[in-house]
Protein backbone atom coordinates (compact mmCIF):
# COMPACT_ATOMS: atom_id res chain seq x y z
CA UNK A 1 0.00 0.00 0.00
CA UNK A 2 1.37 3.38 -0.91
CA UNK A 3 0.37 6.65 0.67
CA UNK A 4 0.56 9.93 -1.10
CA UNK A 5 1.05 13.15 0.81
CA UNK A 6 -1.25 16.06 -0.02
CA UNK A 7 0.20 18.44 -2.58
CA UNK A 8 -0.26 21.49 -0.34
CA UNK A 9 2.73 20.76 1.87
CA UNK A 10 6.05 18.97 1.88
CA UNK A 11 8.28 17.70 4.64
CA UNK A 12 12.02 18.12 4.54
CA UNK A 13 14.47 16.80 7.07
CA UNK A 14 18.24 17.00 7.11
CA UNK A 15 18.24 14.18 9.69
CA UNK A 16 19.23 10.66 8.65
CA UNK A 17 16.43 8.10 8.36
CA UNK A 18 15.90 6.25 11.65
CA UNK A 19 14.52 2.75 12.22
CA UNK A 20 10.75 2.64 12.79
CA UNK A 21 11.02 1.71 16.49
CA UNK A 22 13.19 4.78 17.14
CA UNK A 23 10.69 6.97 15.31
CA UNK A 24 7.80 5.56 17.33
CA UNK A 25 9.68 6.20 20.59
CA UNK A 26 10.53 9.74 19.52
CA UNK A 27 6.94 10.57 18.62
CA UNK A 28 5.55 8.92 21.78
CA UNK A 29 7.19 11.57 23.97
CA UNK A 30 5.85 15.13 24.11
CA UNK A 31 6.57 16.85 20.81
CA UNK A 32 8.09 20.32 20.52
CA UNK A 33 6.44 21.93 17.50
CA UNK A 34 7.72 25.32 16.33
CA UNK A 35 5.28 27.36 14.23
CA UNK A 36 6.25 30.63 12.52
CA UNK A 37 3.48 33.24 12.73
CA UNK A 38 3.24 36.67 11.14
CA UNK A 39 -0.43 37.60 11.30
CA UNK A 40 -1.06 36.60 7.68
CA UNK A 41 -3.40 33.97 6.22
CA UNK A 42 -0.26 31.94 5.46
CA UNK A 43 0.76 31.98 9.12
CA UNK A 44 -2.76 30.97 10.12
CA UNK A 45 -2.60 28.05 7.67
CA UNK A 46 0.67 26.95 9.33
CA UNK A 47 -0.97 27.09 12.77
CA UNK A 48 -3.97 25.08 11.62
CA UNK A 49 -1.80 22.46 9.90
CA UNK A 50 0.49 22.07 12.93
CA UNK A 51 -2.37 21.68 15.41
CA UNK A 52 -4.45 19.40 13.17
CA UNK A 53 -1.59 17.17 12.02
CA UNK A 54 1.22 17.19 14.58
CA UNK A 55 -0.38 18.08 17.90
CA UNK A 56 -1.61 14.71 19.17
CA UNK A 57 -2.07 15.13 22.93
CA UNK A 58 -2.02 17.65 25.75
CA UNK A 59 1.66 17.01 26.52
CA UNK A 60 2.79 18.29 23.11
CA UNK A 61 3.98 21.91 23.06
CA UNK A 62 3.28 24.40 20.29
CA UNK A 63 5.98 27.10 20.19
CA UNK A 64 4.57 30.12 18.35
CA UNK A 65 7.41 32.28 17.05
CA UNK A 66 6.85 35.80 15.77
CA UNK A 67 9.87 37.73 14.52
CA UNK A 68 9.86 41.47 14.00
CA UNK A 69 12.20 44.31 13.15
CA UNK A 70 12.61 46.65 16.12
CA UNK A 71 12.76 50.43 15.73
CA UNK A 72 16.37 51.54 15.79
CA UNK A 73 18.29 54.76 15.43
CA UNK A 74 18.81 55.66 11.76
CA UNK A 75 21.11 58.28 10.29
CA UNK A 76 21.19 59.04 6.59
CA UNK A 77 22.55 61.74 4.32
CA UNK A 78 20.05 63.96 2.57
CA UNK A 79 21.03 66.69 0.13
CA UNK A 80 24.48 67.09 1.65
CA UNK A 81 23.18 67.13 5.22
CA UNK A 82 22.46 64.46 7.78
CA UNK A 83 19.06 63.35 8.87
CA UNK A 84 18.56 61.25 11.98
CA UNK A 85 15.64 59.31 13.36
CA UNK A 86 15.88 58.35 16.99
CA UNK A 87 12.75 56.55 18.17
CA UNK A 88 11.50 57.30 21.65
CA UNK A 89 10.94 54.59 24.23
CA UNK A 90 7.21 55.15 23.75
CA UNK A 91 7.51 54.48 20.00
CA UNK A 92 9.63 51.37 20.60
CA UNK A 93 7.12 50.16 23.17
CA UNK A 94 4.23 50.72 20.73
CA UNK A 95 5.93 48.50 18.14
CA UNK A 96 6.45 45.73 20.70
CA UNK A 97 2.78 46.02 21.72
CA UNK A 98 1.65 45.69 18.09
CA UNK A 99 3.86 42.64 17.59
CA UNK A 100 2.58 41.10 20.84
CA UNK A 101 -0.96 41.51 19.48
CA UNK A 102 -0.02 39.37 16.46
CA UNK A 103 1.28 36.67 18.79
CA UNK A 104 -1.80 36.89 21.03
CA UNK A 105 -4.09 36.39 18.02
CA UNK A 106 -2.07 33.31 17.04
CA UNK A 107 -2.42 31.93 20.56
CA UNK A 108 -6.19 32.42 20.38
CA UNK A 109 -6.28 30.50 17.08
CA UNK A 110 -4.21 27.65 18.56
CA UNK A 111 -6.44 27.47 21.60
CA UNK A 112 -9.58 27.46 19.45
CA UNK A 113 -8.16 24.51 17.51
CA UNK A 114 -7.61 22.57 20.74
CA UNK A 115 -3.96 23.13 21.60
CA UNK A 116 -3.39 23.31 25.35
CA UNK A 117 0.34 23.85 25.82
CA UNK A 118 1.41 26.94 23.91
CA UNK A 119 4.61 28.91 24.40
CA UNK A 120 5.08 32.33 22.89
CA UNK A 121 8.36 33.58 21.45
CA UNK A 122 8.44 37.24 20.44
CA UNK A 123 11.83 37.72 18.82
CA UNK A 124 13.48 40.85 17.45
CA UNK A 125 15.52 39.78 14.44
CA UNK A 126 15.59 38.10 11.05
CA UNK A 127 13.03 35.29 10.80
CA UNK A 128 15.43 32.92 9.05
CA UNK A 129 18.13 32.79 11.70
CA UNK A 130 15.79 33.34 14.65
CA UNK A 131 13.49 30.45 13.71
CA UNK A 132 16.51 28.17 13.45
CA UNK A 133 17.77 29.43 16.81
CA UNK A 134 14.44 28.84 18.57
CA UNK A 135 14.09 25.40 16.95
CA UNK A 136 17.56 24.47 18.25
CA UNK A 137 16.84 25.90 21.72
CA UNK A 138 13.64 23.85 22.18
CA UNK A 139 14.95 20.75 20.34
CA UNK A 140 12.10 21.01 17.87
CA UNK A 141 10.58 17.89 16.42
CA UNK A 142 9.23 19.97 13.55
CA UNK A 143 9.22 23.55 12.29
CA UNK A 144 6.05 24.58 10.46
CA UNK A 145 5.94 27.65 8.22
CA UNK A 146 3.50 29.11 5.76
CA UNK A 147 4.52 29.80 2.19
CA UNK A 148 3.40 32.73 0.07
CA UNK A 149 4.43 31.07 -3.18
CA UNK A 150 5.56 34.31 -4.82
CA UNK A 151 7.40 32.56 -7.64
CA UNK A 152 11.05 32.03 -8.53
CA UNK A 153 11.89 35.61 -9.55
CA UNK A 154 10.37 37.23 -6.46
CA UNK A 155 11.97 34.57 -4.28
CA UNK A 156 15.38 35.26 -5.83
CA UNK A 157 15.03 38.99 -5.25
CA UNK A 158 13.20 39.04 -1.91
CA UNK A 159 14.33 35.75 -0.43
CA UNK A 160 12.15 33.14 1.17
CA UNK A 161 11.98 32.17 4.83
CA UNK A 162 10.60 28.74 3.98
CA UNK A 163 13.30 28.09 1.38
CA UNK A 164 16.04 29.15 3.82
CA UNK A 165 14.66 26.87 6.55
CA UNK A 166 14.35 23.88 4.24
CA UNK A 167 18.02 24.23 3.31
CA UNK A 168 19.52 25.34 6.64
CA UNK A 169 17.40 24.22 9.60
CA UNK A 170 18.67 21.27 11.67
CA UNK A 171 15.11 20.07 12.26
CA UNK A 172 12.34 18.72 10.00
CA UNK A 173 10.54 21.55 8.21
CA UNK A 174 6.93 21.48 7.02
CA UNK A 175 6.02 24.14 4.47
CA UNK A 176 2.26 24.76 4.26
CA UNK A 177 0.85 26.48 1.23
CA UNK A 178 -2.05 28.55 2.46
CA UNK A 179 -4.56 30.47 0.45
CA UNK A 180 -4.52 34.25 0.85
CA UNK A 181 -7.66 35.65 2.42
Coordinates of N, CA, C and O in Angstrom, one line a residue:
X1 N 0.8 -1.2 0.0 CA 0.0 0.0 0.0 C 0.9 1.2 0.0 O 1.8 1.4 0.8
X2 N 0.6 2.1 -0.9 CA 1.4 3.4 -0.9 C 0.5 4.5 -0.4 O -0.7 4.5 -0.6
X3 N 1.1 5.5 0.2 CA 0.4 6.7 0.7 C 1.0 7.9 0.0 O 2.2 7.9 -0.2
X4 N 0.1 8.7 -0.4 CA 0.6 9.9 -1.1 C 0.3 11.1 -0.2 O -0.9 11.3 0.3
X5 N 1.3 12.0 0.0 CA 1.0 13.2 0.8 C 0.3 14.2 0.0 O 0.5 14.3 -1.2
X6 N -0.5 15.0 0.7 CA -1.2 16.1 0.0 C -0.3 17.0 -0.7 O 0.9 17.2 -0.2
X7 N -0.7 17.6 -1.8 CA 0.2 18.4 -2.6 C 0.4 19.8 -2.0 O 1.2 20.6 -2.4
X8 N -0.4 20.2 -0.9 CA -0.3 21.5 -0.3 C 0.8 21.7 0.7 O 1.0 22.7 1.3
X9 N 1.6 20.6 1.0 CA 2.7 20.8 1.9 C 3.8 19.8 1.5 O 3.6 18.8 0.8
X10 N 5.0 20.0 2.0 CA 6.0 19.0 1.9 C 6.9 19.0 3.1 O 6.9 20.0 3.9
X11 N 7.5 17.9 3.4 CA 8.3 17.7 4.6 C 9.7 17.5 4.2 O 10.0 16.7 3.3
X12 N 10.6 18.2 4.9 CA 12.0 18.1 4.5 C 12.8 17.9 5.8 O 12.5 18.6 6.8
X13 N 13.7 17.0 5.9 CA 14.5 16.8 7.1 C 15.9 16.6 6.6 O 16.2 15.8 5.7
X14 N 16.8 17.2 7.4 CA 18.2 17.0 7.1 C 18.7 15.8 8.0 O 19.9 15.4 7.8
X15 N 17.9 15.3 8.8 CA 18.2 14.2 9.7 C 18.3 12.9 8.9 O 17.6 12.7 7.9
X16 N 19.1 12.0 9.3 CA 19.2 10.7 8.6 C 18.0 9.9 9.0 O 17.3 10.1 10.0
X17 N 17.6 9.0 8.1 CA 16.4 8.1 8.4 C 16.7 7.2 9.6 O 17.8 6.7 9.7
X18 N 15.7 7.1 10.5 CA 15.9 6.3 11.7 C 15.0 5.0 11.5 O 14.0 5.1 10.9
X19 N 15.4 3.9 12.2 CA 14.5 2.7 12.2 C 13.2 3.1 12.8 O 13.0 4.0 13.6
X20 N 12.1 2.3 12.4 CA 10.7 2.6 12.8 C 10.6 2.7 14.3 O 9.9 3.5 14.8
X21 N 11.2 1.7 15.0 CA 11.0 1.7 16.5 C 11.6 3.0 17.1 O 11.0 3.5 18.1
X22 N 12.7 3.5 16.6 CA 13.2 4.8 17.1 C 12.2 5.9 16.8 O 12.0 6.8 17.7
X23 N 11.6 5.9 15.7 CA 10.7 7.0 15.3 C 9.5 6.9 16.2 O 9.0 7.9 16.7
X24 N 9.0 5.7 16.5 CA 7.8 5.6 17.3 C 8.1 6.1 18.7 O 7.3 6.7 19.4
X25 N 9.3 5.7 19.3 CA 9.7 6.2 20.6 C 9.8 7.7 20.6 O 9.4 8.4 21.6
X26 N 10.4 8.3 19.6 CA 10.5 9.7 19.5 C 9.2 10.4 19.5 O 9.0 11.5 20.1
X27 N 8.2 9.9 18.7 CA 6.9 10.6 18.6 C 6.0 10.2 19.8 O 5.0 10.8 19.9
X28 N 6.4 9.2 20.6 CA 5.5 8.9 21.8 C 5.8 9.9 22.9 O 4.9 10.2 23.7
X29 N 6.9 10.5 22.9 CA 7.2 11.6 24.0 C 6.6 12.9 23.5 O 6.2 13.0 22.4
X30 N 6.4 13.8 24.5 CA 5.8 15.1 24.1 C 6.6 15.8 23.0 O 7.9 15.8 23.0
X31 N 5.9 16.2 22.0 CA 6.6 16.8 20.8 C 6.7 18.3 21.0 O 5.9 19.0 21.7
X32 N 7.8 18.9 20.5 CA 8.1 20.3 20.5 C 7.9 20.8 19.1 O 8.7 20.5 18.2
X33 N 6.8 21.5 18.9 CA 6.4 21.9 17.5 C 6.6 23.4 17.4 O 5.9 24.2 18.1
X34 N 7.5 23.9 16.5 CA 7.7 25.3 16.3 C 6.9 25.8 15.1 O 6.9 25.1 14.1
X35 N 6.1 26.8 15.3 CA 5.3 27.4 14.2 C 5.6 28.8 14.1 O 5.5 29.6 15.0
X36 N 6.0 29.2 12.8 CA 6.2 30.6 12.5 C 4.9 31.3 12.3 O 4.1 30.9 11.5
X37 N 4.7 32.5 12.9 CA 3.5 33.2 12.7 C 3.8 34.7 12.4 O 4.8 35.2 12.9
X38 N 3.0 35.3 11.5 CA 3.2 36.7 11.1 C 2.0 37.5 11.0 O 1.9 38.6 10.5
X39 N 0.8 36.9 11.4 CA -0.4 37.6 11.3 C -1.1 37.5 9.9 O -2.2 38.0 9.7
X40 N -0.5 36.7 9.0 CA -1.1 36.6 7.7 C -1.9 35.3 7.6 O -1.9 34.5 8.5
X41 N -2.6 35.2 6.5 CA -3.4 34.0 6.2 C -2.5 32.8 6.1 O -2.8 31.7 6.5
X42 N -1.2 33.0 5.6 CA -0.3 31.9 5.5 C 0.2 31.4 6.8 O 0.4 30.2 7.0
X43 N 0.4 32.4 7.8 CA 0.8 32.0 9.1 C -0.4 31.2 9.8 O -0.1 30.3 10.5
X44 N -1.6 31.7 9.6 CA -2.8 31.0 10.1 C -2.9 29.6 9.6 O -3.2 28.6 10.3
X45 N -2.6 29.4 8.3 CA -2.6 28.1 7.7 C -1.5 27.2 8.3 O -1.8 26.0 8.6
X46 N -0.4 27.7 8.7 CA 0.7 26.9 9.3 C 0.2 26.5 10.7 O 0.4 25.4 11.1
X47 N -0.5 27.4 11.4 CA -1.0 27.1 12.8 C -2.0 25.9 12.7 O -1.9 25.0 13.4
X48 N -2.9 26.1 11.8 CA -4.0 25.1 11.6 C -3.4 23.7 11.3 O -3.7 22.7 11.8
X49 N -2.4 23.7 10.3 CA -1.8 22.5 9.9 C -1.1 21.8 11.1 O -1.2 20.6 11.3
X50 N -0.3 22.6 11.8 CA 0.5 22.1 12.9 C -0.4 21.5 14.0 O -0.2 20.3 14.5
X51 N -1.5 22.2 14.4 CA -2.4 21.7 15.4 C -3.1 20.5 14.9 O -3.3 19.5 15.6
X52 N -3.6 20.5 13.7 CA -4.4 19.4 13.2 C -3.7 18.2 12.8 O -4.2 17.1 12.8
X53 N -2.4 18.3 12.5 CA -1.6 17.2 12.0 C -0.5 16.7 12.9 O -0.1 15.5 12.9
X54 N 0.1 17.6 13.7 CA 1.2 17.2 14.6 C 0.9 17.2 16.1 O 1.5 16.4 16.8
X55 N 0.0 18.0 16.5 CA -0.4 18.1 17.9 C -1.3 16.9 18.2 O -2.5 16.9 17.8
X56 N -0.8 15.9 19.0 CA -1.6 14.7 19.2 C -2.1 14.6 20.6 O -3.1 13.8 20.8
X57 N -1.5 15.2 21.6 CA -2.1 15.1 22.9 C -1.7 16.3 23.7 O -0.8 17.2 23.3
X58 N -2.2 16.4 24.9 CA -2.0 17.7 25.8 C -0.6 17.8 26.3 O -0.3 18.9 26.8
X59 N 0.3 16.8 26.1 CA 1.7 17.0 26.5 C 2.5 17.7 25.4 O 3.6 18.1 25.7
X60 N 2.0 17.6 24.2 CA 2.8 18.3 23.1 C 2.8 19.8 23.3 O 1.9 20.4 23.9
X61 N 3.8 20.5 22.9 CA 4.0 21.9 23.1 C 4.1 22.6 21.7 O 4.9 22.2 20.9
X62 N 3.2 23.6 21.5 CA 3.3 24.4 20.3 C 4.1 25.7 20.7 O 3.7 26.4 21.6
X63 N 5.2 25.9 20.0 CA 6.0 27.1 20.2 C 5.7 28.1 19.1 O 6.1 27.9 17.9
X64 N 4.9 29.1 19.4 CA 4.6 30.1 18.4 C 5.7 31.1 18.3 O 6.0 31.7 19.4
X65 N 6.3 31.4 17.2 CA 7.4 32.3 17.1 C 7.0 33.4 16.1 O 6.6 33.2 15.0
X66 N 7.1 34.6 16.6 CA 6.8 35.8 15.8 C 8.1 36.7 15.8 O 8.5 37.1 16.9
X67 N 8.7 36.9 14.6 CA 9.9 37.7 14.5 C 9.5 39.1 14.0 O 8.6 39.2 13.1
X68 N 10.1 40.1 14.5 CA 9.9 41.5 14.0 C 11.1 42.3 14.0 O 12.1 41.9 14.6
X69 N 11.1 43.4 13.2 CA 12.2 44.3 13.2 C 12.0 45.4 14.1 O 11.0 46.2 14.0
X70 N 12.8 45.6 15.1 CA 12.6 46.6 16.1 C 13.0 48.0 15.5 O 13.7 48.1 14.6
X71 N 12.4 49.1 16.1 CA 12.8 50.4 15.7 C 14.2 50.7 16.3 O 14.4 50.4 17.4
X72 N 15.0 51.2 15.4 CA 16.4 51.5 15.8 C 16.7 52.9 15.3 O 16.1 53.5 14.4
X73 N 17.8 53.5 15.9 CA 18.3 54.8 15.4 C 18.8 54.6 14.0 O 19.4 53.7 13.6
X74 N 18.4 55.7 13.2 CA 18.8 55.7 11.8 C 19.4 57.0 11.4 O 18.8 58.1 11.8
X75 N 20.5 57.0 10.8 CA 21.1 58.3 10.3 C 21.4 58.1 8.8 O 21.9 57.1 8.4
X76 N 21.0 59.1 8.0 CA 21.2 59.0 6.6 C 21.6 60.4 6.1 O 21.3 61.4 6.7
X77 N 22.2 60.5 4.9 CA 22.5 61.7 4.3 C 21.4 62.1 3.4 O 20.8 61.3 2.7
X78 N 21.1 63.4 3.4 CA 20.0 64.0 2.6 C 20.5 65.3 2.1 O 20.7 66.3 2.8
X79 N 20.6 65.4 0.8 CA 21.0 66.7 0.1 C 22.2 67.3 0.8 O 22.2 68.5 1.2
X80 N 23.3 66.6 1.1 CA 24.5 67.1 1.6 C 24.4 67.2 3.2 O 25.4 67.5 3.8
X81 N 23.3 67.0 3.8 CA 23.2 67.1 5.2 C 22.9 65.8 5.8 O 22.7 64.8 5.1
X82 N 22.8 65.7 7.1 CA 22.5 64.5 7.8 C 21.1 64.5 8.4 O 20.6 65.6 8.8
X83 N 20.4 63.4 8.3 CA 19.1 63.3 8.9 C 19.1 62.2 9.8 O 19.6 61.1 9.5
X84 N 18.6 62.3 11.0 CA 18.6 61.2 12.0 C 17.1 61.0 12.5 O 16.3 61.9 12.6
X85 N 16.9 59.7 12.7 CA 15.6 59.3 13.4 C 16.0 58.5 14.6 O 16.7 57.5 14.5
X86 N 15.6 59.0 15.7 CA 15.9 58.3 17.0 C 14.5 58.1 17.6 O 13.9 59.0 18.2
X87 N 14.1 56.8 17.6 CA 12.7 56.5 18.2 C 12.7 56.7 19.7 O 13.7 56.4 20.4
X88 N 11.6 57.2 20.2 CA 11.5 57.3 21.6 C 11.2 55.9 22.2 O 10.8 55.0 21.5
X89 N 11.3 55.8 23.6 CA 10.9 54.6 24.2 C 9.5 54.3 24.0 O 9.1 53.1 23.9
X90 N 8.6 55.3 24.0 CA 7.2 55.2 23.8 C 6.9 54.5 22.4 O 6.1 53.7 22.2
X91 N 7.7 55.0 21.4 CA 7.5 54.5 20.0 C 8.0 53.0 19.9 O 7.3 52.2 19.3
X92 N 9.1 52.7 20.6 CA 9.6 51.4 20.6 C 8.6 50.5 21.3 O 8.4 49.3 20.9
X93 N 8.1 50.9 22.4 CA 7.1 50.2 23.2 C 5.9 49.9 22.4 O 5.3 48.8 22.4
X94 N 5.4 50.9 21.6 CA 4.2 50.7 20.7 C 4.4 49.6 19.7 O 3.5 48.8 19.4
X95 N 5.6 49.5 19.1 CA 5.9 48.5 18.1 C 5.9 47.1 18.8 O 5.3 46.2 18.3
X96 N 6.5 47.0 20.0 CA 6.4 45.7 20.7 C 5.0 45.3 21.0 O 4.6 44.2 20.9
X97 N 4.2 46.3 21.4 CA 2.8 46.0 21.7 C 2.0 45.5 20.5 O 1.3 44.6 20.6
X98 N 2.3 46.1 19.3 CA 1.7 45.7 18.1 C 2.1 44.3 17.7 O 1.3 43.4 17.3
X99 N 3.4 44.0 17.9 CA 3.9 42.6 17.6 C 3.3 41.6 18.6 O 3.0 40.5 18.2
X100 N 3.2 42.0 19.8 CA 2.6 41.1 20.8 C 1.1 40.8 20.5 O 0.7 39.7 20.7
X101 N 0.4 41.7 19.9 CA -1.0 41.5 19.5 C -1.0 40.4 18.4 O -2.0 39.6 18.4
X102 N -0.1 40.4 17.5 CA 0.0 39.4 16.5 C 0.1 38.0 17.1 O -0.6 37.0 16.8
X103 N 1.0 37.9 18.1 CA 1.3 36.7 18.8 C 0.1 36.3 19.6 O -0.3 35.1 19.7
X104 N -0.6 37.2 20.2 CA -1.8 36.9 21.0 C -2.9 36.3 20.1 O -3.6 35.4 20.5
X105 N -3.1 36.9 19.0 CA -4.1 36.4 18.0 C -3.8 35.0 17.6 O -4.7 34.1 17.5
X106 N -2.5 34.7 17.4 CA -2.1 33.3 17.0 C -2.3 32.3 18.2 O -2.8 31.2 17.9
X107 N -2.1 32.8 19.4 CA -2.4 31.9 20.6 C -3.9 31.6 20.6 O -4.3 30.5 20.9
X108 N -4.7 32.6 20.4 CA -6.2 32.4 20.4 C -6.6 31.4 19.3 O -7.4 30.5 19.6
X109 N -6.0 31.5 18.2 CA -6.3 30.5 17.1 C -5.9 29.1 17.5 O -6.6 28.1 17.3
X110 N -4.7 29.0 18.1 CA -4.2 27.7 18.6 C -5.1 27.1 19.6 O -5.5 25.9 19.6
X111 N -5.5 27.9 20.5 CA -6.4 27.5 21.6 C -7.8 27.0 21.0 O -8.3 26.0 21.4
X112 N -8.3 27.8 20.1 CA -9.6 27.5 19.4 C -9.5 26.1 18.7 O -10.5 25.4 18.6
X113 N -8.3 25.8 18.2 CA -8.2 24.5 17.5 C -7.9 23.3 18.5 O -7.8 22.2 18.0
X114 N -7.8 23.6 19.8 CA -7.6 22.6 20.7 C -6.2 22.4 21.4 O -6.1 21.5 22.2
X115 N -5.3 23.2 21.0 CA -4.0 23.1 21.6 C -4.0 23.6 23.0 O -4.7 24.6 23.3
X116 N -3.3 22.9 23.9 CA -3.4 23.3 25.4 C -2.1 23.9 25.8 O -2.1 24.8 26.6
X117 N -1.0 23.3 25.4 CA 0.3 23.9 25.8 C 0.9 24.7 24.7 O 1.3 24.2 23.7
X118 N 0.9 26.0 24.9 CA 1.4 26.9 23.9 C 2.4 27.9 24.6 O 2.2 28.4 25.6
X119 N 3.6 28.0 23.9 CA 4.6 28.9 24.4 C 4.8 30.0 23.3 O 4.8 29.7 22.2
X120 N 4.9 31.2 23.8 CA 5.1 32.3 22.9 C 6.5 32.8 22.9 O 7.2 32.8 23.9
X121 N 7.0 33.1 21.6 CA 8.4 33.6 21.5 C 8.3 34.8 20.6 O 8.1 34.7 19.4
X122 N 8.4 36.0 21.2 CA 8.4 37.2 20.4 C 9.9 37.6 20.3 O 10.6 37.8 21.3
X123 N 10.4 37.6 19.1 CA 11.8 37.7 18.8 C 12.1 38.9 17.9 O 11.5 39.0 16.8
X124 N 13.0 39.8 18.3 CA 13.5 40.8 17.5 C 14.6 40.3 16.6 O 15.7 39.9 17.2
X125 N 14.4 40.3 15.3 CA 15.5 39.8 14.4 C 15.0 39.2 13.1 O 13.8 39.2 12.9
X126 N 15.9 38.7 12.3 CA 15.6 38.1 11.1 C 14.9 36.8 11.3 O 15.4 35.9 12.0
X127 N 13.8 36.5 10.6 CA 13.0 35.3 10.8 C 13.8 34.0 10.5 O 13.7 33.0 11.2
X128 N 14.7 34.1 9.5 CA 15.4 32.9 9.0 C 16.3 32.4 10.2 O 16.2 31.3 10.6
X129 N 17.2 33.2 10.7 CA 18.1 32.8 11.7 C 17.4 32.6 13.0 O 17.8 31.7 13.8
X130 N 16.5 33.4 13.4 CA 15.8 33.3 14.6 C 14.9 32.1 14.8 O 14.9 31.5 15.8
X131 N 14.3 31.7 13.7 CA 13.5 30.5 13.7 C 14.4 29.2 13.9 O 14.1 28.3 14.7
X132 N 15.5 29.3 13.2 CA 16.5 28.2 13.4 C 17.0 28.2 14.9 O 17.1 27.1 15.5
X133 N 17.3 29.3 15.4 CA 17.8 29.4 16.8 C 16.7 28.9 17.8 O 17.1 28.1 18.7
X134 N 15.5 29.3 17.7 CA 14.4 28.8 18.6 C 14.3 27.3 18.4 O 14.1 26.6 19.4
X135 N 14.2 26.8 17.2 CA 14.1 25.4 16.9 C 15.2 24.6 17.6 O 15.0 23.6 18.3
X136 N 16.4 25.1 17.6 CA 17.6 24.5 18.3 C 17.4 24.5 19.8 O 17.6 23.6 20.5
X137 N 17.0 25.7 20.3 CA 16.8 25.9 21.7 C 15.8 25.0 22.3 O 16.0 24.5 23.5
X138 N 14.7 24.7 21.6 CA 13.6 23.9 22.2 C 13.7 22.4 21.7 O 12.9 21.6 22.0
X139 N 14.8 22.1 20.9 CA 14.9 20.8 20.3 C 13.7 20.4 19.6 O 13.0 19.3 19.9
X140 N 13.3 21.2 18.6 CA 12.1 21.0 17.9 C 12.0 19.7 17.1 O 13.0 19.2 16.6
X141 N 10.8 19.1 17.2 CA 10.6 17.9 16.4 C 10.2 18.3 15.0 O 10.3 17.5 14.1
X142 N 9.6 19.5 14.9 CA 9.2 20.0 13.5 C 9.1 21.5 13.6 O 8.8 22.1 14.6
X143 N 9.4 22.1 12.5 CA 9.2 23.5 12.3 C 8.2 23.7 11.2 O 8.4 23.2 10.1
X144 N 7.1 24.4 11.4 CA 6.0 24.6 10.5 C 6.0 26.0 10.1 O 5.9 26.9 10.9
X145 N 6.0 26.3 8.7 CA 5.9 27.7 8.2 C 5.0 27.7 7.1 O 4.8 26.7 6.4
X146 N 4.4 28.9 6.9 CA 3.5 29.1 5.8 C 4.3 29.5 4.6 O 5.5 30.0 4.7
X147 N 3.8 29.4 3.4 CA 4.5 29.8 2.2 C 3.6 30.7 1.3 O 2.5 30.3 1.0
X148 N 4.2 31.8 0.9 CA 3.4 32.7 0.1 C 3.4 32.3 -1.4 O 2.5 32.7 -2.1
X149 N 4.4 31.5 -1.8 CA 4.4 31.1 -3.2 C 4.5 32.2 -4.2 O 3.8 32.2 -5.2
X150 N 5.4 33.1 -4.0 CA 5.6 34.3 -4.8 C 6.1 34.0 -6.2 O 6.0 34.8 -7.1
X151 N 6.8 32.9 -6.4 CA 7.4 32.6 -7.6 C 8.9 32.7 -7.6 O 9.5 33.3 -6.6
X152 N 9.6 32.1 -8.5 CA 11.1 32.0 -8.5 C 11.7 33.4 -8.6 O 12.7 33.6 -7.9
X153 N 11.2 34.3 -9.4 CA 11.9 35.6 -9.6 C 11.8 36.4 -8.3 O 12.7 36.9 -7.7
X154 N 10.6 36.5 -7.7 CA 10.4 37.2 -6.5 C 11.2 36.6 -5.3 O 11.7 37.3 -4.5
X155 N 11.2 35.3 -5.3 CA 12.0 34.6 -4.3 C 13.5 34.9 -4.4 O 14.1 35.1 -3.4
X156 N 14.0 34.9 -5.6 CA 15.4 35.3 -5.8 C 15.7 36.7 -5.4 O 16.8 36.9 -4.8
X157 N 14.8 37.6 -5.6 CA 15.0 39.0 -5.3 C 14.8 39.2 -3.8 O 15.6 39.8 -3.1
X158 N 13.6 38.8 -3.3 CA 13.2 39.0 -1.9 C 13.7 38.0 -0.9 O 13.7 38.3 0.3
X159 N 14.0 36.8 -1.4 CA 14.3 35.8 -0.4 C 13.1 35.0 0.0 O 12.0 35.5 -0.2
X160 N 13.3 33.9 0.7 CA 12.2 33.1 1.2 C 12.5 32.5 2.5 O 13.5 31.8 2.6
X161 N 11.7 32.8 3.5 CA 12.0 32.2 4.8 C 11.9 30.7 4.7 O 12.7 29.9 5.2
X162 N 10.8 30.2 4.1 CA 10.6 28.7 4.0 C 11.7 28.1 3.2 O 12.2 27.0 3.6
X163 N 12.2 28.7 2.1 CA 13.3 28.1 1.4 C 14.6 28.0 2.2 O 15.3 27.0 2.2
X164 N 14.9 29.1 2.9 CA 16.0 29.1 3.8 C 16.0 28.0 4.9 O 16.9 27.3 5.1
X165 N 14.8 27.9 5.5 CA 14.7 26.9 6.5 C 14.8 25.5 6.0 O 15.5 24.6 6.6
X166 N 14.2 25.2 4.8 CA 14.4 23.9 4.2 C 15.8 23.5 4.0 O 16.2 22.4 4.2
X167 N 16.6 24.5 3.6 CA 18.0 24.2 3.3 C 19.0 24.4 4.5 O 20.1 23.9 4.4
X168 N 18.6 25.0 5.6 CA 19.5 25.3 6.6 C 19.1 24.9 8.0 O 20.0 24.9 8.9
X169 N 17.9 24.6 8.3 CA 17.4 24.2 9.6 C 17.9 22.8 9.9 O 17.9 21.9 9.1
X170 N 18.2 22.6 11.2 CA 18.7 21.3 11.7 C 17.5 20.4 12.1 O 17.7 19.3 12.7
X171 N 16.3 20.8 11.8 CA 15.1 20.1 12.3 C 14.2 19.9 11.1 O 14.3 20.7 10.1
X172 N 13.3 18.9 11.1 CA 12.3 18.7 10.0 C 11.5 20.0 9.8 O 11.1 20.6 10.8
X173 N 11.3 20.3 8.6 CA 10.5 21.6 8.2 C 9.3 21.2 7.4 O 9.4 20.4 6.4
X174 N 8.2 21.7 7.8 CA 6.9 21.5 7.0 C 6.6 22.8 6.5 O 6.4 23.8 7.2
X175 N 6.4 22.9 5.1 CA 6.0 24.1 4.5 C 4.6 24.0 4.0 O 4.3 23.1 3.3
X176 N 3.7 24.8 4.5 CA 2.3 24.8 4.3 C 1.9 25.9 3.3 O 2.1 27.0 3.6
X177 N 1.3 25.5 2.2 CA 0.8 26.5 1.2 C -0.6 26.8 1.6 O -1.5 26.0 1.5
X178 N -0.7 28.1 2.1 CA -2.1 28.5 2.5 C -2.6 29.3 1.3 O -2.0 29.7 0.4
X179 N -3.9 29.6 1.4 CA -4.6 30.5 0.4 C -4.8 31.8 1.1 O -5.3 32.0 2.2
X180 N -4.4 32.9 0.3 CA -4.5 34.2 0.9 C -6.0 34.6 1.0 O -6.8 34.2 0.2
X181 N -6.3 35.3 2.1 CA -7.7 35.7 2.4 C -8.0 36.9 1.7 O -7.2 37.7 1.3

